[in-house]
mmCIF file of C-alpha atoms in Angstrom:
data_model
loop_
_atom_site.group_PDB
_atom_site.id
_atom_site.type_symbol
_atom_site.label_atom_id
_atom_site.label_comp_id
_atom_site.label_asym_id
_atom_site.label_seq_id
_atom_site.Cartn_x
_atom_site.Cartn_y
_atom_site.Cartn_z
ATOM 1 C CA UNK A 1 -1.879 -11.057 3.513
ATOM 2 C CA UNK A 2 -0.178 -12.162 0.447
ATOM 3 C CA UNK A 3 3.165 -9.946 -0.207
ATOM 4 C CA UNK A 4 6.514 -10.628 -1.582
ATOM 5 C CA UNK A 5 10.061 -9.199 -0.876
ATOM 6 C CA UNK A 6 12.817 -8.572 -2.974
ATOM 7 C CA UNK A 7 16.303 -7.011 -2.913
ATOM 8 C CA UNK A 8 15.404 -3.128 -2.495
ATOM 9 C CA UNK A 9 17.260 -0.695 -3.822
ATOM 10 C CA UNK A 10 19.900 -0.612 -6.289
ATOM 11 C CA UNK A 11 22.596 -3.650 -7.162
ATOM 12 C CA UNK A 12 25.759 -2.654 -8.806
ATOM 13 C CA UNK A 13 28.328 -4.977 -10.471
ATOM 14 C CA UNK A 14 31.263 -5.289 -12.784
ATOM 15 C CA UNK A 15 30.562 -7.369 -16.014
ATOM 16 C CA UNK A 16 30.972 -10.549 -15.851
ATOM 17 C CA UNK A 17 30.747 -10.901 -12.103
ATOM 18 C CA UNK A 18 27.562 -13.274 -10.973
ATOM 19 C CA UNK A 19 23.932 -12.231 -10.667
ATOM 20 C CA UNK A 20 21.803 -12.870 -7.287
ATOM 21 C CA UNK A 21 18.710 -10.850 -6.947
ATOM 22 C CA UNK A 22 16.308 -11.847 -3.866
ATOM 23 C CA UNK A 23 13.069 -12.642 -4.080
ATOM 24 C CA UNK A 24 10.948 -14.266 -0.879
ATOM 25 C CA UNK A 25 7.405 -14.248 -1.008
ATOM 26 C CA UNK A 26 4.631 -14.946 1.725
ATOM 27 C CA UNK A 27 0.968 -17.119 0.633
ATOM 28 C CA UNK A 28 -1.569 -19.302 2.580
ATOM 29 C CA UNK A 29 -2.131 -20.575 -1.472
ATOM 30 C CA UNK A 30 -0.870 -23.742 -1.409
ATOM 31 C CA UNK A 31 0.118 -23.178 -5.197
ATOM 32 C CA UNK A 32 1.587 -19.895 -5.961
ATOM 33 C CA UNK A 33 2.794 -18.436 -9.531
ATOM 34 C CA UNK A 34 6.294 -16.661 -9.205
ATOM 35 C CA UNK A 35 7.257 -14.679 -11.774
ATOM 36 C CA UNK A 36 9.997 -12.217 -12.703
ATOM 37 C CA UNK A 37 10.069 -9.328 -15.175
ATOM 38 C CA UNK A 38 12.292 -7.097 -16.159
ATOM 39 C CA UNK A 39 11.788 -3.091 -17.453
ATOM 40 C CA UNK A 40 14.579 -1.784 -19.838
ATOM 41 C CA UNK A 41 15.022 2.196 -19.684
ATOM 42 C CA UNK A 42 12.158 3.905 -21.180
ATOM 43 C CA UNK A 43 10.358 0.407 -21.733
ATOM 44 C CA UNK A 44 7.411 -1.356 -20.611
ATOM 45 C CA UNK A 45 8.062 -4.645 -18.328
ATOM 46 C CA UNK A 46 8.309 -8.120 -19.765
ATOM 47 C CA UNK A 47 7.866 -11.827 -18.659
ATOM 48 C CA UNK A 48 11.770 -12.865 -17.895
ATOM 49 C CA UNK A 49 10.911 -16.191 -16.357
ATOM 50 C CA UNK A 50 8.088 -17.770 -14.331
ATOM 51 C CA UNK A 51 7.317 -21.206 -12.729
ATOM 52 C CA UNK A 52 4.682 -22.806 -10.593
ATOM 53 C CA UNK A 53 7.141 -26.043 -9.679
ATOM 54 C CA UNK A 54 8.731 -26.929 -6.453
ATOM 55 C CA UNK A 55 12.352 -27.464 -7.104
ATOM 56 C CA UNK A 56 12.952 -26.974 -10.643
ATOM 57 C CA UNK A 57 15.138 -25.014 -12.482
ATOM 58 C CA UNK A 58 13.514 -22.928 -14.857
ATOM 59 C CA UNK A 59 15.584 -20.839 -17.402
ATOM 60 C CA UNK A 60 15.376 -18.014 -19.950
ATOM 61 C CA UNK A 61 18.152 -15.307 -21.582
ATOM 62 C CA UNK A 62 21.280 -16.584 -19.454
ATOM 63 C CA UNK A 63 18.827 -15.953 -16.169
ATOM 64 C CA UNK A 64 17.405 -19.010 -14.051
ATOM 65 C CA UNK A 65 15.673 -19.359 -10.893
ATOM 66 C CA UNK A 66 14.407 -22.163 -9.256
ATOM 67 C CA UNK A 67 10.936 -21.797 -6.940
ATOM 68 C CA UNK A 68 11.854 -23.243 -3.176
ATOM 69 C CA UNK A 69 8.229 -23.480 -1.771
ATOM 70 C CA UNK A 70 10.060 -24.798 1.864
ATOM 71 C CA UNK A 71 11.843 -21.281 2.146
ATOM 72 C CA UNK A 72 8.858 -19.411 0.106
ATOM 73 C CA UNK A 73 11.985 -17.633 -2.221
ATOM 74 C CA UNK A 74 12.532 -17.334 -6.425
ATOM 75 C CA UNK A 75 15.707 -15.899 -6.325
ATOM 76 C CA UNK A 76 17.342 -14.856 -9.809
ATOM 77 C CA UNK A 77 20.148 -16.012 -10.944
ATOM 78 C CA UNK A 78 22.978 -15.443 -13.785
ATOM 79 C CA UNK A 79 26.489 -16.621 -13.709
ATOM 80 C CA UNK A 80 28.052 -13.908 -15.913
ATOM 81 C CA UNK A 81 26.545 -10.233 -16.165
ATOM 82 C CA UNK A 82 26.253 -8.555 -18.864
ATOM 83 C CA UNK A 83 25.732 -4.064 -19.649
ATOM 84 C CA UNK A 84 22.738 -5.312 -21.021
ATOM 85 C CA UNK A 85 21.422 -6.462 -17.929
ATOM 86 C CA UNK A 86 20.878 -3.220 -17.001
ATOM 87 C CA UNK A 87 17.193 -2.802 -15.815
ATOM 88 C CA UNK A 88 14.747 -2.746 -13.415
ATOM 89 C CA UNK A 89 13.615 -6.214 -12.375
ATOM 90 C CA UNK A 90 10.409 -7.057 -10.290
ATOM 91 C CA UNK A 91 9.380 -10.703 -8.706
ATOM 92 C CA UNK A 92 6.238 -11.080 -8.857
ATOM 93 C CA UNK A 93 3.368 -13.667 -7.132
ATOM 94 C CA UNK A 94 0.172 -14.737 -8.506
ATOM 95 C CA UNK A 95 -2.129 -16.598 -5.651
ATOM 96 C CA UNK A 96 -5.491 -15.653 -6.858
ATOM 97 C CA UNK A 97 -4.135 -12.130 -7.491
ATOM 98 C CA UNK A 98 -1.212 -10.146 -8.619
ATOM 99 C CA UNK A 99 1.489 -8.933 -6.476
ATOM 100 C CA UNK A 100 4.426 -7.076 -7.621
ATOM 101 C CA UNK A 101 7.562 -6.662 -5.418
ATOM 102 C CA UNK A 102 8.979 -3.323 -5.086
ATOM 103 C CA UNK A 103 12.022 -3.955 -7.792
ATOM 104 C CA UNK A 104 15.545 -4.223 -8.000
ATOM 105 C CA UNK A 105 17.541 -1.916 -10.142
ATOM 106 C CA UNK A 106 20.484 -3.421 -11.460
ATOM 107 C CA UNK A 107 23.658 -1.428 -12.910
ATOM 108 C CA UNK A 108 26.231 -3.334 -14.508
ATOM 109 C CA UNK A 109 29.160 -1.081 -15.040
ATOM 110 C CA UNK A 110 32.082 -2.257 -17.424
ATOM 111 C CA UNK B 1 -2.491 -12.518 -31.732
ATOM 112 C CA UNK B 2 -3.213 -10.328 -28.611
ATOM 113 C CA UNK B 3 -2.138 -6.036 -28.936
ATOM 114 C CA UNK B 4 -2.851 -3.866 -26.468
ATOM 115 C CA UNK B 5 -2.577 -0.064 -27.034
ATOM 116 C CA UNK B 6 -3.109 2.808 -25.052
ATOM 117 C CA UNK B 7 -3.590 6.531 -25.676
ATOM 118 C CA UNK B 8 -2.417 9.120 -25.837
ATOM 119 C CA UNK B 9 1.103 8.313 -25.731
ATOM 120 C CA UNK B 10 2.070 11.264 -23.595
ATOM 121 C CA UNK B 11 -0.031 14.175 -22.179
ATOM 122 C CA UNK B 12 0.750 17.664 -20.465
ATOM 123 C CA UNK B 13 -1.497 18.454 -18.299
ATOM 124 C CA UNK B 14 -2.620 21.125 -15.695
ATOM 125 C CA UNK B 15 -2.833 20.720 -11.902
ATOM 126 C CA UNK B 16 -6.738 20.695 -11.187
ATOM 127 C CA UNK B 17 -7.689 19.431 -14.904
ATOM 128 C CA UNK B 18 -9.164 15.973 -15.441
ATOM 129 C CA UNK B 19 -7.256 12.891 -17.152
ATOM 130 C CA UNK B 20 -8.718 9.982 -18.813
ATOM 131 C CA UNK B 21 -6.770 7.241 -20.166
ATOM 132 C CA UNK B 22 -7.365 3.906 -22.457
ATOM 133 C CA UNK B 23 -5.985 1.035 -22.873
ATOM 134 C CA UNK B 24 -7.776 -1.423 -25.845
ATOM 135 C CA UNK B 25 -6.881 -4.943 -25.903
ATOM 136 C CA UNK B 26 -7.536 -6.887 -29.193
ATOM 137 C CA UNK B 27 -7.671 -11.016 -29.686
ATOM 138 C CA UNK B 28 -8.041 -11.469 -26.207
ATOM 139 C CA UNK B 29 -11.240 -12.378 -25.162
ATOM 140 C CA UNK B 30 -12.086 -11.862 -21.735
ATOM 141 C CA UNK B 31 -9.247 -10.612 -19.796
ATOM 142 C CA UNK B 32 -7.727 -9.706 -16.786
ATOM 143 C CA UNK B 33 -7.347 -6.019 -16.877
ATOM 144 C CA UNK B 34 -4.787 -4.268 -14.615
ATOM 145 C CA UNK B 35 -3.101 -0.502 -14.311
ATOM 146 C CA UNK B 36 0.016 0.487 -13.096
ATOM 147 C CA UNK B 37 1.427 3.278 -12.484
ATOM 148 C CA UNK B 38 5.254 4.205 -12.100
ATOM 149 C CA UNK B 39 6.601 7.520 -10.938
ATOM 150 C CA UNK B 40 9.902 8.506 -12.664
ATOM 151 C CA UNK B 41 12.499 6.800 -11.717
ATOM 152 C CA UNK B 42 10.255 4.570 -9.534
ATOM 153 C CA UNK B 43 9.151 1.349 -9.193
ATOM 154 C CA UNK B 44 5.166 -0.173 -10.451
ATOM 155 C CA UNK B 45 2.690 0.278 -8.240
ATOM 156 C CA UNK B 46 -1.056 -1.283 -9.565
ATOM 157 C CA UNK B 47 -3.815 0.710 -9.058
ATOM 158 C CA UNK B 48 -7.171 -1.427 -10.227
ATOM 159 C CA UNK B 49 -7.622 -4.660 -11.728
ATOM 160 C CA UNK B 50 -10.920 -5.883 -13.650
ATOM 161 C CA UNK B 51 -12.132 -9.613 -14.138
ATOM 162 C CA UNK B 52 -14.928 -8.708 -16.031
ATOM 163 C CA UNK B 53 -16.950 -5.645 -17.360
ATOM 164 C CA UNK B 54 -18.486 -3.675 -15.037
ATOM 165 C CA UNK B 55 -16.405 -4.877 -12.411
ATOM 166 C CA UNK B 56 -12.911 -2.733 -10.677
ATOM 167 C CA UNK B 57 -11.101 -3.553 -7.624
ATOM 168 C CA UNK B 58 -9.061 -0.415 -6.226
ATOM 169 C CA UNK B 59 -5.648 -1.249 -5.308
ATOM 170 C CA UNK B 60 -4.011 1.987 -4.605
ATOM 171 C CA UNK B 61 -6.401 4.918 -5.667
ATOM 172 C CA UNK B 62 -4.232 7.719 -5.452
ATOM 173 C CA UNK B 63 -7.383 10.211 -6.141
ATOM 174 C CA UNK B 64 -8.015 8.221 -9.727
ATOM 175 C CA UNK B 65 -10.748 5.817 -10.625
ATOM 176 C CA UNK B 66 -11.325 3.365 -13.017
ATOM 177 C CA UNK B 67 -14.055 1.441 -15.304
ATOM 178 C CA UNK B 68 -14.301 -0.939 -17.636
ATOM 179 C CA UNK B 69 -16.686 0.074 -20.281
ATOM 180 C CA UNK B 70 -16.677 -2.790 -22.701
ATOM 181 C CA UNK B 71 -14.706 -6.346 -22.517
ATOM 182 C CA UNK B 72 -11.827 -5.131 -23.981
ATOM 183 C CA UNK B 73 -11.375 -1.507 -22.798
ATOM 184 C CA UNK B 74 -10.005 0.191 -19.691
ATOM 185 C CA UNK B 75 -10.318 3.849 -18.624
ATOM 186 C CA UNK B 76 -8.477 5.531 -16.393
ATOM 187 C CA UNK B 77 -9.400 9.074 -14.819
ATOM 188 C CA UNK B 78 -9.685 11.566 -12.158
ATOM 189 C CA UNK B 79 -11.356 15.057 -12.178
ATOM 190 C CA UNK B 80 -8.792 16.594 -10.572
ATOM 191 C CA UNK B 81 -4.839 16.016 -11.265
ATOM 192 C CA UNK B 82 -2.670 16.642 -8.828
ATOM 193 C CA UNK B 83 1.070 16.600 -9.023
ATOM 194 C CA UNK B 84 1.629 13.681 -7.790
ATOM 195 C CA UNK B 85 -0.180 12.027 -10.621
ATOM 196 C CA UNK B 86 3.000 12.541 -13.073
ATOM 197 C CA UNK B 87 4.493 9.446 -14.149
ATOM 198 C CA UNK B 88 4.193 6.558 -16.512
ATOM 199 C CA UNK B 89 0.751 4.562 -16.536
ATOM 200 C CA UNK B 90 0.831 0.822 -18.022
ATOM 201 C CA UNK B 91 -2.073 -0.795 -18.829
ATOM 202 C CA UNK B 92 -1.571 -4.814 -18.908
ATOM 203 C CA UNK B 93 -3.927 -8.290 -19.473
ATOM 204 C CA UNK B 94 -3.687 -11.081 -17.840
ATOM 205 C CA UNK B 95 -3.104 -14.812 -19.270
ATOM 206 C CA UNK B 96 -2.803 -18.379 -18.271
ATOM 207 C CA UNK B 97 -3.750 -19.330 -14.912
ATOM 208 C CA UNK B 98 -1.332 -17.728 -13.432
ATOM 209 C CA UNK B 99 -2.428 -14.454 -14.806
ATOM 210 C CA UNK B 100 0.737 -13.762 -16.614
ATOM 211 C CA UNK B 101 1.212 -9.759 -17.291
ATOM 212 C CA UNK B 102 1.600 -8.523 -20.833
ATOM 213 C CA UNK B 103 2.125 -4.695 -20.565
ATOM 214 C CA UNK B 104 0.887 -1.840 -22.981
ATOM 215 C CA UNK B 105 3.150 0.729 -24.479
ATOM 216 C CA UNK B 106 2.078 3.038 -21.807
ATOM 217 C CA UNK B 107 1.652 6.756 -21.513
ATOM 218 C CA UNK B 108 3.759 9.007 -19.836
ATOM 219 C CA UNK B 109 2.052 12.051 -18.010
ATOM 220 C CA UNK B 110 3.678 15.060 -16.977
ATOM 221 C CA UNK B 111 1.302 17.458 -14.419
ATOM 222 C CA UNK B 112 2.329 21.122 -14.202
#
């Protein structure tokens, strides 16, 4: 079945160091939604970014991620972290339903 | 524009007693209806989703059920809560064809 994978667990960086969180995903849809969302402390999730094209950078906040539909992966992306960034982030596929990964939490530490 | 609320905010509540929860969603006609739920210092894990009134697909049940009374409410319950049942519960719609999630406020439960 549908089901996608991310990086499990907790990340911890320094500010200002890069961003990489892992995201792969497995479909039969031909045409998959990727999406990832991110949950502040004691806050709801929200739409970070999302994209349905092959190859193309899509960007929001200082993240990006591009979808690779060859290597099924989304993986997100910043160049410079910030405390902020601080959070719980899920990847997420739509192909005629809703799957959420299992999340990344991320700790940025100054 | 779309708001979705849910109630109550929070809620104490007894091993054994029964839960319902709601989730409205105005200026939406129509949606996708999902819950999650998210045990402290967990991750989301969705329980039902609803296309259409009438109409829930379990998920994860976790001994709780669902319904969708009118086209823009969703209830959650059980009869019986167990302790395992504390946590956060989001309620979210659905939109675009890709079924983008917009998430409630949510409502925290704590099960003694």
């Amino acid at each position: 079945g549908d089901s996608v994978t991310q990086t499990e667990g907790l990340v911890t960086l320094t500010e200002g160091l890069p961003v990489m969180l892992n995201c792969t995903y497995q479909t039969i849809y031909s045409n998959p939604f990727l999406f990832w969302y991110v949950q502040h402390l004691n806050e709801s999730p929200r739409l970070l970014l999302k994209s349905f094209t092959d190859n193309k950078r899509t960007e929001h906040q200082g993240f990006h991620a591009t979808l690779h539909k060859s290597s099924s992966s989304f993986h997100l992306q910043k160049s410079s972290a910030q405390l902020s960034d601080s959070a719980l982030y899920y990847c997420a596929l739509y192909a005629y339903k809703v799957i959420f990964g299992k999340g990344t939490h991320l700790h940025v530490l100054p | 524009a779309q708001t979705i609320h849910q109630w109550p905010v929070a809620e104490i509540k007894a091993v054994g007693s029964p839960l319902s929860l709601g989730c409205t969603i105005k200026g939406k006609s129509s949606p996708n209806l999902y819950w999650y739920w998210q045990a402290t210092g967990g991750t989301l894990q969705q329980l039902f989703y609803s296309i259409t009134v009438g109409q829930v697909e379990s998920v994860v049940q976790l001994n709780l059920s669902a319904s969708r009374p009118k086209d823009d409410q969703f209830i959650l319950s059980t009869e019986k809560l167990l302790l395992s049942h504390s946590g956060f519960y989001l309620c979210a719609w659905g939109s675009g064809t890709g079924d983008e999630q917009y998430f409630g406020p949510g409502t925290r439960l704590t099960v003694l």
